[in-house]
Amino acid sequence: MAAEVGIGVAAINEEGERALIVTQIFALKPNPSAELASGDDLIEVVNRTRRKKGLPPLRKHPWLSRTAQEASAKYVPGEALEIPDFSLEFKLVKSIVLRSIDPVKSIQDAEPLMASHETHIGIGVGICQDENTVGDMVCVIVLLGLASEGRVY
């Protein structure tokens, strides 16, 4: 994390000795867009973490990936995601929304990704504003799909 420190000089005793005192500290969050991981990068993180836990990897699905990326580009914290009907392809599609300045760590710590029985994944990554935090956050939209029987991808 980068920081800027403002220093002020003040006489602090009767002899006129001076000391440097810190007057302000500005902690700056890193610019998330400079370190933005791609959806494919995060899928690899998910699958690497799943393998370490003895779970099968999730397969990237182009529709889930495209939909997740579109959703991440227009996501507004606090509003519901609009996910199209994937019922012909999947028995179940669920979404996970993560907001963080460190999306890789958030993905590794996301228990629903490690405990899921879904077969397919799509991840979209974008920048979102959150009125409760200073600056932008990285928004990661994860769509998980459980393939319908008879569907092979």
C-alpha positions as semicolon CSV with decimal commas, in nm:
position;residue;x (nm);y (nm);z (nm)
1;M;0,000;0,000;0,000
2;A;0,138;0,340;-0,092
3;A;0,128;0,623;0,160
4;E;0,210;0,992;0,167
5;V;0,309;1,158;0,490
6;G;0,280;1,530;0,556
7;I;0,545;1,662;0,798
8;G;0,519;1,982;1,001
9;V;0,791;2,153;1,205
10;A;0,706;2,290;1,549
11;A;0,899;2,432;1,845
12;I;0,808;2,204;2,134
13;N;1,008;2,340;2,430
14;E;1,122;2,665;2,592
15;E;1,477;2,642;2,451
16;G;1,345;2,662;2,099
17;E;1,437;2,305;2,007
18;R;1,249;2,186;1,707
19;A;1,117;1,844;1,626
20;L;0,951;1,697;1,324
21;I;0,601;1,582;1,391
22;V;0,365;1,399;1,162
23;T;0,070;1,620;1,082
24;Q;-0,123;1,408;0,832
25;I;-0,111;1,060;0,692
26;F;-0,283;0,976;0,365
27;A;-0,313;0,603;0,304
28;L;-0,388;0,531;-0,059
29;K;-0,540;0,212;-0,187
30;P;-0,361;0,069;-0,488
31;N;-0,524;0,147;-0,820
32;P;-0,719;-0,176;-0,887
33;S;-0,728;-0,122;-1,262
34;A;-0,348;-0,136;-1,270
35;E;-0,352;-0,484;-1,117
36;L;-0,680;-0,615;-1,256
37;A;-0,673;-0,990;-1,303
38;S;-0,869;-1,135;-1,594
39;G;-1,157;-1,377;-1,558
40;D;-0,938;-1,651;-1,708
41;D;-0,665;-1,579;-1,451
42;L;-0,917;-1,610;-1,169
43;I;-1,064;-1,932;-1,310
44;E;-0,712;-2,076;-1,297
45;V;-0,683;-1,962;-0,932
46;V;-1,019;-2,129;-0,852
47;N;-0,915;-2,454;-1,016
48;R;-0,568;-2,457;-0,859
49;T;-0,727;-2,406;-0,516
50;R;-0,989;-2,673;-0,584
51;R;-0,720;-2,923;-0,690
52;K;-0,531;-2,860;-0,364
53;K;-0,851;-2,951;-0,178
54;G;-0,899;-3,267;-0,384
55;L;-1,193;-3,125;-0,583
56;P;-1,235;-3,149;-0,959
57;P;-1,169;-2,837;-1,164
58;L;-1,458;-2,632;-1,303
59;R;-1,480;-2,598;-1,681
60;K;-1,493;-2,250;-1,830
61;H;-1,815;-2,194;-2,023
62;P;-1,826;-1,916;-2,286
63;W;-2,184;-1,805;-2,212
64;L;-2,126;-1,793;-1,839
65;S;-1,799;-1,603;-1,894
66;R;-1,953;-1,349;-2,131
67;T;-2,255;-1,295;-1,905
68;A;-2,034;-1,257;-1,596
69;Q;-1,812;-1,005;-1,776
70;E;-2,112;-0,802;-1,894
71;A;-2,256;-0,808;-1,540
72;S;-1,927;-0,695;-1,384
73;A;-1,905;-0,401;-1,624
74;K;-2,240;-0,260;-1,509
75;Y;-2,260;-0,389;-1,152
76;V;-2,384;-0,144;-0,889
77;P;-2,332;-0,255;-0,525
78;G;-2,660;-0,327;-0,351
79;E;-2,855;-0,397;-0,671
80;A;-2,959;-0,743;-0,788
81;L;-2,778;-0,905;-1,078
82;E;-2,980;-0,971;-1,389
83;I;-2,884;-1,317;-1,510
84;P;-3,041;-1,458;-1,827
85;D;-3,223;-1,789;-1,831
86;F;-2,969;-2,067;-1,887
87;S;-3,219;-2,346;-1,811
88;L;-3,168;-2,523;-2,145
89;E;-2,798;-2,563;-2,074
90;F;-2,782;-2,589;-1,696
91;K;-2,997;-2,736;-1,419
92;L;-2,872;-2,463;-1,191
93;V;-2,687;-2,133;-1,225
94;K;-2,582;-1,944;-0,916
95;S;-2,395;-1,619;-0,880
96;I;-2,135;-1,497;-0,635
97;V;-2,036;-1,130;-0,611
98;L;-1,701;-1,040;-0,455
99;R;-1,582;-0,683;-0,397
100;S;-1,222;-0,642;-0,297
101;I;-0,894;-0,466;-0,361
102;D;-0,736;-0,814;-0,385
103;P;-0,955;-1,032;-0,608
104;V;-0,710;-1,325;-0,614
105;K;-0,720;-1,356;-0,233
106;S;-1,098;-1,312;-0,232
107;I;-1,136;-1,594;-0,487
108;Q;-0,907;-1,825;-0,286
109;D;-1,107;-1,756;0,031
110;A;-1,453;-1,792;-0,129
111;E;-1,585;-2,109;0,035
112;P;-1,887;-2,140;-0,199
113;L;-1,642;-2,193;-0,487
114;M;-1,465;-2,470;-0,303
115;A;-1,776;-2,644;-0,174
116;S;-1,977;-2,632;-0,495
117;H;-2,093;-2,929;-0,700
118;E;-2,131;-2,721;-1,016
119;T;-1,945;-2,824;-1,328
120;H;-1,890;-2,497;-1,515
121;I;-1,774;-2,147;-1,436
122;G;-1,756;-1,800;-1,585
123;I;-1,591;-1,502;-1,419
124;G;-1,616;-1,133;-1,504
125;V;-1,395;-0,864;-1,353
126;G;-1,464;-0,492;-1,341
127;I;-1,427;-0,178;-1,136
128;C;-1,719;-0,065;-0,923
129;Q;-1,780;0,232;-0,701
130;D;-1,895;0,172;-0,347
131;E;-2,033;0,469;-0,157
132;N;-1,911;0,318;0,172
133;T;-1,544;0,305;0,071
134;V;-1,299;0,556;-0,063
135;G;-1,201;0,491;-0,424
136;D;-1,286;0,210;-0,656
137;M;-1,311;-0,158;-0,572
138;V;-1,260;-0,459;-0,795
139;C;-1,592;-0,636;-0,854
140;V;-1,574;-1,002;-0,943
141;I;-1,889;-1,173;-1,070
142;V;-1,874;-1,552;-1,062
143;L;-2,139;-1,762;-1,235
144;L;-2,145;-2,133;-1,157
145;G;-2,347;-2,378;-1,364
146;L;-2,447;-2,739;-1,308
147;A;-2,477;-2,897;-1,651
148;S;-2,812;-3,046;-1,748
149;E;-2,808;-3,421;-1,791
150;G;-2,704;-3,526;-2,136
151;R;-2,517;-3,199;-2,199
152;V;-2,147;-3,237;-2,264
153;Y;-1,924;-2,932;-2,302
